[in-house]
Coordinates of C-alpha atoms (C1' of nucleotides) in Angstrom, one line a residue:
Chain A
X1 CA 83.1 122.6 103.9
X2 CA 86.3 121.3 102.3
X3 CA 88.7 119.3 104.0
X4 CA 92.1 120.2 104.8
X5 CA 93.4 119.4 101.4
X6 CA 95.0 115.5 102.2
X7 CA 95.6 114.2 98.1
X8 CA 92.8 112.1 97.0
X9 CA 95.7 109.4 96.7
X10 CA 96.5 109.1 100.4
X11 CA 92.9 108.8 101.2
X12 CA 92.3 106.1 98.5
X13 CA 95.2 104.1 100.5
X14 CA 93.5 104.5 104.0
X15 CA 90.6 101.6 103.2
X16 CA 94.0 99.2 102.0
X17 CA 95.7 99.9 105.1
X18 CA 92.4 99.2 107.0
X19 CA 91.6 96.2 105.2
X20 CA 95.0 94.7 105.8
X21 CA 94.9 95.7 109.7
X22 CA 91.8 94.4 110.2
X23 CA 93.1 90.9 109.3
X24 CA 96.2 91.1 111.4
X25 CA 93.7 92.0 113.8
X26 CA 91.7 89.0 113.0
X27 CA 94.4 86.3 113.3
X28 CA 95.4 87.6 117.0
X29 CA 97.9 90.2 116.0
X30 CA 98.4 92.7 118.5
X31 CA 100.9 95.1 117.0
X32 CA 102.6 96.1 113.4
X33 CA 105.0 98.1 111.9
X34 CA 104.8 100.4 108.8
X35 CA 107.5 97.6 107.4
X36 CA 105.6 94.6 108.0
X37 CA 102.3 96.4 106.3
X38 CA 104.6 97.7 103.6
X39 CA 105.6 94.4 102.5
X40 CA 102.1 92.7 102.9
X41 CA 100.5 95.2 100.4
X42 CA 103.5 96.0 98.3
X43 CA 104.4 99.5 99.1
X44 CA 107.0 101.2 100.9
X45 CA 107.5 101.7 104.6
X46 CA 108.2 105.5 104.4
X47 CA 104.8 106.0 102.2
X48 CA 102.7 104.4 105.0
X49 CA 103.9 106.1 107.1
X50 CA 104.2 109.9 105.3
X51 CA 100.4 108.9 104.7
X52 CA 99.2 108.2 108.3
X53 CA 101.2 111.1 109.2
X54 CA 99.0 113.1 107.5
X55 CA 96.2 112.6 110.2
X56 CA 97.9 112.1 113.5
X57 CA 101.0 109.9 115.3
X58 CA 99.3 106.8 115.9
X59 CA 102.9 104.8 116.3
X60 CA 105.5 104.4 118.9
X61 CA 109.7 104.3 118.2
X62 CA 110.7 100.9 118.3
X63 CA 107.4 99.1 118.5
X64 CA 105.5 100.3 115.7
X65 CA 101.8 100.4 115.7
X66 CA 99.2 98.9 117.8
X67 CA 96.2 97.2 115.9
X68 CA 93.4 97.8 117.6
X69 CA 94.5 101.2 118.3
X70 CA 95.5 102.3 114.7
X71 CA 91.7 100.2 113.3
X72 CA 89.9 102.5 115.3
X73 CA 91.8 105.8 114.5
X74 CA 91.5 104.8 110.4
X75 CA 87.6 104.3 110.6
X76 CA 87.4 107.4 112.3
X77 CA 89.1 109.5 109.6
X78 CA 87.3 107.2 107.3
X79 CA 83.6 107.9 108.9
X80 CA 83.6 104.6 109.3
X81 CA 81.9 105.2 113.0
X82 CA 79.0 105.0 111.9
X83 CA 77.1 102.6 109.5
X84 CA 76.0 104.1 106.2
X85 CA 72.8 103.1 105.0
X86 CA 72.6 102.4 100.7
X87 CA 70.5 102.3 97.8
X88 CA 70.8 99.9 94.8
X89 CA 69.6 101.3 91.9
X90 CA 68.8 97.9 89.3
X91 CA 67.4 94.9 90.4
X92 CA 69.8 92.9 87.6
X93 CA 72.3 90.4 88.3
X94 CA 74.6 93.0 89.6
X95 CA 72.0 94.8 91.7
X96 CA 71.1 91.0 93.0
X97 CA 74.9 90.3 93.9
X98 CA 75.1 93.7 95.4
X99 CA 71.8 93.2 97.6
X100 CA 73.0 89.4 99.1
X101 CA 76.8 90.6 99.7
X102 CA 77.2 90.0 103.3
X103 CA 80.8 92.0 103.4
X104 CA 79.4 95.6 103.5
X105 CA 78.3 96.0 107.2
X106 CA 81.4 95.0 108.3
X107 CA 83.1 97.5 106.7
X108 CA 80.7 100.2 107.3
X109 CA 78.0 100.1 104.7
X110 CA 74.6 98.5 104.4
X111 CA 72.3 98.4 101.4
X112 CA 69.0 99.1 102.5
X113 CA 66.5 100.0 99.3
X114 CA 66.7 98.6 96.2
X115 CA 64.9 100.2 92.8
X116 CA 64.2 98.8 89.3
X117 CA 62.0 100.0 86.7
X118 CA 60.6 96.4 85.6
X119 CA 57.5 95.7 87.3
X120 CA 58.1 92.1 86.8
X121 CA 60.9 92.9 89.5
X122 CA 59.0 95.3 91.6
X123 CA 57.9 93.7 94.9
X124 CA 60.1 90.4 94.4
X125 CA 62.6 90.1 98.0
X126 CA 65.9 89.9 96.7
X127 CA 68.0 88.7 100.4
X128 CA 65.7 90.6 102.7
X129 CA 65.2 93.8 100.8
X130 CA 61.8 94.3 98.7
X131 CA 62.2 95.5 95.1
X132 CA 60.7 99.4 95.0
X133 CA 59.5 100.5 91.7
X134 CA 62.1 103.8 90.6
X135 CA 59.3 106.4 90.6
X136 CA 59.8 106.2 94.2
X137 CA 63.2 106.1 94.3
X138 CA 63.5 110.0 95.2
X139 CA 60.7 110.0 98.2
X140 CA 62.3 106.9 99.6
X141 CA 65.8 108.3 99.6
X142 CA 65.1 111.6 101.0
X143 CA 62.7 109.9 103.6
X144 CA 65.5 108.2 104.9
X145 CA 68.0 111.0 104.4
X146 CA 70.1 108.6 102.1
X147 CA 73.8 109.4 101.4
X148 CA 75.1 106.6 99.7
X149 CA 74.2 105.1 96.1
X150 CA 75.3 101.8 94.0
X151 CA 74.4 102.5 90.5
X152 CA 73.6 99.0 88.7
X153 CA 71.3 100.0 85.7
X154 CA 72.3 99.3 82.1
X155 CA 74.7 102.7 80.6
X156 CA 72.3 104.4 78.6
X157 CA 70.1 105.1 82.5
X158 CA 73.3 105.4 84.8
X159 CA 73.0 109.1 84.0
X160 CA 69.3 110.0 84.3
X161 CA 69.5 107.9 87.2
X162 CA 72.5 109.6 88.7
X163 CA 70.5 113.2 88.3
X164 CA 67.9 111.4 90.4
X165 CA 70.0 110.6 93.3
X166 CA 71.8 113.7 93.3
X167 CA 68.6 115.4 93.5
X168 CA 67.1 113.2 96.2
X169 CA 70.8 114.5 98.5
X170 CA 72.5 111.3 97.4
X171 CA 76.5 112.6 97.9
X172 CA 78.6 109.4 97.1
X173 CA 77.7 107.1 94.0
X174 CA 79.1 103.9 93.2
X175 CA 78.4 103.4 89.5
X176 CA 78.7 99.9 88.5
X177 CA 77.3 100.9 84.5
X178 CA 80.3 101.4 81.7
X179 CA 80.0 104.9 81.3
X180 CA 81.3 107.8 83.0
X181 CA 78.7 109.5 84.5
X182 CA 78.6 113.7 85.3
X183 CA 77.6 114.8 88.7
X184 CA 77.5 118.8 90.5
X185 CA 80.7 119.4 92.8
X186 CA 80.6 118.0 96.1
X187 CA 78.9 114.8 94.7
X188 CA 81.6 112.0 94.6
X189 CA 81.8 109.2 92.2
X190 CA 83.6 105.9 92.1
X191 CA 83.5 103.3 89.2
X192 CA 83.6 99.9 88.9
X193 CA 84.2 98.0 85.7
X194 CA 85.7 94.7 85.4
X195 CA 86.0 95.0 81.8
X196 CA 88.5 98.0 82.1
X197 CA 90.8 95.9 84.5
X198 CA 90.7 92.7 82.3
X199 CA 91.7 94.7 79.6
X200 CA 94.6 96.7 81.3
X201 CA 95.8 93.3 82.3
X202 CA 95.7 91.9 78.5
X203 CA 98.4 94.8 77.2
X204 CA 100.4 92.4 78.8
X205 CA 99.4 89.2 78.1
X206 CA 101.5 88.9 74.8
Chain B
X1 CA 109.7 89.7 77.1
X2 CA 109.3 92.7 78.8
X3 CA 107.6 95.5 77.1
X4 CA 109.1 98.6 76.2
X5 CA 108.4 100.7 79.4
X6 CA 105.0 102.6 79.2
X7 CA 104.3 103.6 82.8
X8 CA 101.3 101.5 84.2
X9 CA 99.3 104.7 84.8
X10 CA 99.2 105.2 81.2
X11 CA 98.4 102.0 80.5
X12 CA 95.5 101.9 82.5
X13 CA 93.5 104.9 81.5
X14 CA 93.8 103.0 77.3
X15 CA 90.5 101.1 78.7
X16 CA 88.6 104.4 79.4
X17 CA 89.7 106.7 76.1
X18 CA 88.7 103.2 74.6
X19 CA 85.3 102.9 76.5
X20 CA 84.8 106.4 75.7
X21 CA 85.0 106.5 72.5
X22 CA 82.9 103.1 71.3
X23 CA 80.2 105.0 73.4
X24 CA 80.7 107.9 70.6
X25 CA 81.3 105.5 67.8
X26 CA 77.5 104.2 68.7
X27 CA 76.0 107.7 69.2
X28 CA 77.4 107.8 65.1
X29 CA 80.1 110.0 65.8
X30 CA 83.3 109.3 63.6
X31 CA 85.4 112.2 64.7
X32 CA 86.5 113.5 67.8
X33 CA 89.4 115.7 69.5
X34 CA 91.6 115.1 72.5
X35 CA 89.9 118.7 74.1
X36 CA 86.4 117.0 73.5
X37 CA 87.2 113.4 74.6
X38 CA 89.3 115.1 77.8
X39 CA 86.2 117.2 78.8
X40 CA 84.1 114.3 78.5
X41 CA 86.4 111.9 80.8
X42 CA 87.3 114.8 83.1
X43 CA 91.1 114.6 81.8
X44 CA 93.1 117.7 80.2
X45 CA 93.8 117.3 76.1
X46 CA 97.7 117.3 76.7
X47 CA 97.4 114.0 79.1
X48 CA 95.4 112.1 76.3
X49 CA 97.9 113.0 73.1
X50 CA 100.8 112.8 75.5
X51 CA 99.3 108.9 76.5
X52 CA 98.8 108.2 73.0
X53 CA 101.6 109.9 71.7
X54 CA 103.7 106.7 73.6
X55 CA 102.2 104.1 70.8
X56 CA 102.0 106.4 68.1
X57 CA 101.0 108.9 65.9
X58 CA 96.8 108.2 65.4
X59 CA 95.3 112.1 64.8
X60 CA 95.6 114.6 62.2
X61 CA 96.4 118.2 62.9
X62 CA 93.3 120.6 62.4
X63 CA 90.8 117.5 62.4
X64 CA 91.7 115.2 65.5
X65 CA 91.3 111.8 65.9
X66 CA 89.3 109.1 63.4
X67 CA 86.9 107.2 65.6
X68 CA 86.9 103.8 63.9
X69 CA 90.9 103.9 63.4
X70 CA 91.1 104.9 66.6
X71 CA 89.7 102.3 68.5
X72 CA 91.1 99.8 66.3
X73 CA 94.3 101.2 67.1
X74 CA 93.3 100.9 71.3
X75 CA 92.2 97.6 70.5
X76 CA 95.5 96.2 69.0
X77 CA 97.6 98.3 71.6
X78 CA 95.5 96.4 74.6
X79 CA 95.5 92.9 73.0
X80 CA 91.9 93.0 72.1
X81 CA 92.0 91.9 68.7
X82 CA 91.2 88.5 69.8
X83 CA 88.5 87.2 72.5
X84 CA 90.2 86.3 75.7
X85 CA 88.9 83.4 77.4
X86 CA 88.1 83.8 80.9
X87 CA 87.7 80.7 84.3
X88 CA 85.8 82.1 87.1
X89 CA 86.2 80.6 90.8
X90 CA 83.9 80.4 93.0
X91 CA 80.2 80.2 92.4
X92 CA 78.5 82.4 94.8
X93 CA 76.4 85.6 94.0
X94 CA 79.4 87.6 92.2
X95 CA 81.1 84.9 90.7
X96 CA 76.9 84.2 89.7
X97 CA 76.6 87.7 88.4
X98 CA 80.1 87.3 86.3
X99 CA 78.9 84.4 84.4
X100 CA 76.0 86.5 83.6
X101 CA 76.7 89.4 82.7
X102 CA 76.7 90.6 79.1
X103 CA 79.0 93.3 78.7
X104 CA 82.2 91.3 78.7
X105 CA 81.9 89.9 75.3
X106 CA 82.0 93.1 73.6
X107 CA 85.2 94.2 74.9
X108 CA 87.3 91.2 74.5
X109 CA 86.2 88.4 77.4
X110 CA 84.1 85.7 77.6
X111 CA 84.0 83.4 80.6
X112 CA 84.0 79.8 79.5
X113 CA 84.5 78.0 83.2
X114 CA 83.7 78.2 86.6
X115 CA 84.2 76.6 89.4
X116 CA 83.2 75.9 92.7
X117 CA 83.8 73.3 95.9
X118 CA 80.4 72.9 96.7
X119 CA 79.0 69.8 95.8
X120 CA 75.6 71.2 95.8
X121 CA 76.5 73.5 93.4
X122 CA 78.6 71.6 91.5
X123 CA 77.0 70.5 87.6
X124 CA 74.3 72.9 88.4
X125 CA 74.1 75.5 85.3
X126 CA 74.6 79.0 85.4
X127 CA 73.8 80.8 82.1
X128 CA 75.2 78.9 80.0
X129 CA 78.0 77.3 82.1
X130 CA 78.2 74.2 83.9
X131 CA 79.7 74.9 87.2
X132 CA 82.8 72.2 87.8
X133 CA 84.1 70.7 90.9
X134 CA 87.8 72.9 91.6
X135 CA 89.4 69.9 91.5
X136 CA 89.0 69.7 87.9
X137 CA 90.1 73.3 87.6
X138 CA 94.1 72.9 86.8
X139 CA 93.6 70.1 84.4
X140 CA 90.9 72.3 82.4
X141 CA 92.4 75.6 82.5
X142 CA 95.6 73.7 81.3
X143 CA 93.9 72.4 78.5
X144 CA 91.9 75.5 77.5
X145 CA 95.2 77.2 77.7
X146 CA 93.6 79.8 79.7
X147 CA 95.2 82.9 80.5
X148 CA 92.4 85.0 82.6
X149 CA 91.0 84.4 85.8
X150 CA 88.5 86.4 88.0
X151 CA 88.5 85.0 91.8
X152 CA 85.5 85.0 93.3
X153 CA 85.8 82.7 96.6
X154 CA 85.8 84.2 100.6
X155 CA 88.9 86.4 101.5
X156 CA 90.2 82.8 102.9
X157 CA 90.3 80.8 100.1
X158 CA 91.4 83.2 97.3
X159 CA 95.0 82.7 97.7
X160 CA 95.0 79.0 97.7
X161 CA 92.9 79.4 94.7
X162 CA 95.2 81.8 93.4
X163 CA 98.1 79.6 93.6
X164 CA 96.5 76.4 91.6
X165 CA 95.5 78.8 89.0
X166 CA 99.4 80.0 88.4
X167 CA 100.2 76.9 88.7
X168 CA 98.0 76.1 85.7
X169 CA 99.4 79.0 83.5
X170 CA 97.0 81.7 84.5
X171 CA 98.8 85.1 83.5
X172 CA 95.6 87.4 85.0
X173 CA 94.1 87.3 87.7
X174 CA 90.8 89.7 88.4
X175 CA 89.9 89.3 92.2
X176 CA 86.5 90.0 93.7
X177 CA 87.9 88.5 97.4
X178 CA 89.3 91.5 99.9
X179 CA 92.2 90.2 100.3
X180 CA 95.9 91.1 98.7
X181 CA 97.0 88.5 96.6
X182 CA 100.8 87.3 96.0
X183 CA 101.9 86.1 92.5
X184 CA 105.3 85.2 90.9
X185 CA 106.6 88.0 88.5
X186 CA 105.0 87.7 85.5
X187 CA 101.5 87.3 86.4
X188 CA 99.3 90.3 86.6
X189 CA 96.5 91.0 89.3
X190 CA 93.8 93.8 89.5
X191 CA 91.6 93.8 92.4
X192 CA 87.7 95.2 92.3
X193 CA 86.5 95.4 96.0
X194 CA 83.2 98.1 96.2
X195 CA 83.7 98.6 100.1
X196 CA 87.2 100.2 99.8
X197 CA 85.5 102.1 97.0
X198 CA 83.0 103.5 99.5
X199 CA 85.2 103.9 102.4
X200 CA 87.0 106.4 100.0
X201 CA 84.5 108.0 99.7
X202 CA 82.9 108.2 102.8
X203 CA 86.3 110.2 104.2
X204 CA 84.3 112.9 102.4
X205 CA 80.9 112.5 103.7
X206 CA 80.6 114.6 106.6
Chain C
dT1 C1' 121.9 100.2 127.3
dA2 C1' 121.2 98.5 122.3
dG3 C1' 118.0 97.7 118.9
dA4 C1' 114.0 99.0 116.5
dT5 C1' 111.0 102.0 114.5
dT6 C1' 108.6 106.2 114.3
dG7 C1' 107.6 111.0 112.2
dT8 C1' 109.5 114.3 109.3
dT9 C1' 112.6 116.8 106.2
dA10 C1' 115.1 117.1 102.1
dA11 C1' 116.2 114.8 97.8
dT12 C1' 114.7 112.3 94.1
dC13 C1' 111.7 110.7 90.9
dG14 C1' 107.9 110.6 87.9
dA15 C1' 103.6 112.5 86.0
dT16 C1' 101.1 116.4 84.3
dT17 C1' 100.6 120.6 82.0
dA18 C1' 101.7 124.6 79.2
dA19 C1' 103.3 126.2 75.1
dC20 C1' 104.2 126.1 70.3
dA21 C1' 106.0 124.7 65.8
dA22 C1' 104.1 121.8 62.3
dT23 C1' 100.5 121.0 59.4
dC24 C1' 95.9 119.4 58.0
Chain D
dT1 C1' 94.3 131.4 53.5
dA2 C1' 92.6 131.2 58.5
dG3 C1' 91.4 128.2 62.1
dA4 C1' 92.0 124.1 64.5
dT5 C1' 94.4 120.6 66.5
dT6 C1' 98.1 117.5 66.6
dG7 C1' 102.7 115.6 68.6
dT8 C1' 106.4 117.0 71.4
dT9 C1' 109.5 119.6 74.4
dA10 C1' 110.4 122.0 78.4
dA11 C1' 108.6 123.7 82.7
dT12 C1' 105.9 122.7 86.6
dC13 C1' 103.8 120.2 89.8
dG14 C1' 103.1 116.5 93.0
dA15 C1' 104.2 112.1 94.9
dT16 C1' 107.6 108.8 96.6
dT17 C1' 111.7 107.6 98.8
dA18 C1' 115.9 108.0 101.5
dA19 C1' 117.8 109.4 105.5
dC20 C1' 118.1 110.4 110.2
dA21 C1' 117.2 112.5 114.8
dA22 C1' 114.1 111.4 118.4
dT23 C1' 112.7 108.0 121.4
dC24 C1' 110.3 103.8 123.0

DNA sequence: TAGATTGTTAATCGATTAACAATC
DNA sequence: TAGATTGTTAATCGATTAACAATC
């Protein structure tokens, strides 16, 4: 099943918009408009809107868009109903910070197994998950019909790793590990490297 | 000084031919071609000699592109020919896991500070930092003449935090806290924040 | 009613790709 | 020489913005 072909742009800008409502939302606001929201996040009124367009008419002429209303209608699109369970893969610093960070299950996400391949790991608690040894990564995660991946090995096992979470049904992988790794179609990927923003940043630092 | 104008979009994916390519450079590889470095990164060859193209001429027809000159060239495109020194703020699990981790070094970082309010935290060591009461943080990042920054406080506190740290001459900012940020012109911010990572991804999920 | 703001269309802008002469 | 691959131009594609009728 593909989706009704929305660019992978737009959707990367439904989370910010979320994010930002769910603030306004916080400190008692009750209503917005695609202006205000433009100017708090730095883009253009007519983008956030063309982009919510895309999935509905969740405003109203002259008042603009109501909070609670528009929150809901995002984390719908989003899947966001529901909360999805994770695996860590890497029991390192990373995985550790990853496993104690109390902002996923508000935002839809919770990590629920972590794996590393040091035994002097294996069966430590890291928050109130147990460190599994990896050779059962695959029965765990199809046990629990797992969807959802953080990869948080060194590079040189993000991608024998990866091969064992797409095996085990795992279809969205956040890969923490400096390498680009190479997953089947209708697997998605996301990457996160600090090192690659810091050094974006420095081209213009002199 | 403004620099000539390179679009942003280009700018950012420097970083991954330049990640890309080290990872060759260690597998021994000394030559490579914008068709084999574009299948590798999922990018068409055009895009990578058009983005290169914009800082010179670095390839040779027939042959491609020499490894070693090549990333030397990346490097002294993206400022990396010298080791940026890097504060951190905030002293919880991530900003923990940033004074750890290893891979920074290598690419041109090195965190040197951190900081924290937390009394119980603060003088306590953290690989091989001391972590520093924040009220100490403008005065040392002033005298360090530090120019990078990663933010890793709650949502609430990150732009207060913000604010001292252009205050203290701060040009980059890297922040970890889900939150926008506002900074004067002339000060650079990337965000990394895994949950709007997933909730991209989780659009696709079902 | 008057003012504000939506959703949408058309125009503009910018980024990507295709194609190819140059040349190693 | 023949084959490969660059750097660059022009064509295409896609994303953003401006503008405005509709309407709360």
């Amino acid at each position: 099943m593909t989706k009704r072909d929305i660019p992978g742009i737009v959707i990367g800008r439904l989370p910010i918009y979320l994010r930002a409502i769910q603030r306004m939302a916080q400190e008692g606001q009750r209503v917005t408009s695609s202006k205000e929201l433009g100017e708090r996040l730095g883009v253009s009124a007519a983008q956030i809107r063309k982009d919510l367009s895309q999935f509905g008419e969740f405003g109203k002429q002259g008042t603009g868009y109501n909070i609670k209303y528009l929150s809901e209608q995002l984390r719908r699109i989003l899947n966001l109903d529901v909360v999805w369970d994770m695996a860590i893969v890497g029991a390192g610093d990373v995985g550790n910070a990853l496993a104690h960070y109390q902002g996923f299950r508000d935002r839809g996400f919770q990590a629920t197994m972590i794996f590393d391949n040091d035994s002097g790991k294996i069966g430590k608690k890291i928050g109130n998950l147990i460190v599994q040894d990896i050779s059962e990564m695959s029965k765990a995660i199809q046990q629990a019909s797992i969807k959802v991946a953080m990869v948080a090995t060194p590079a040189n096992h993000a991608q024998e790793v990866t091969d064992q979470l797409v095996e085990a049904g795992v279809k969205a992988i956040l890969n923490y590990a400096p390498i680009q790794i190479s997953v089947p179609e209708g697997v998605r990927v996301e990457y996160i490297d600090p090192a690659t923003h810091l050094q974006k940043m420095s081209y213009y630092l002199k």
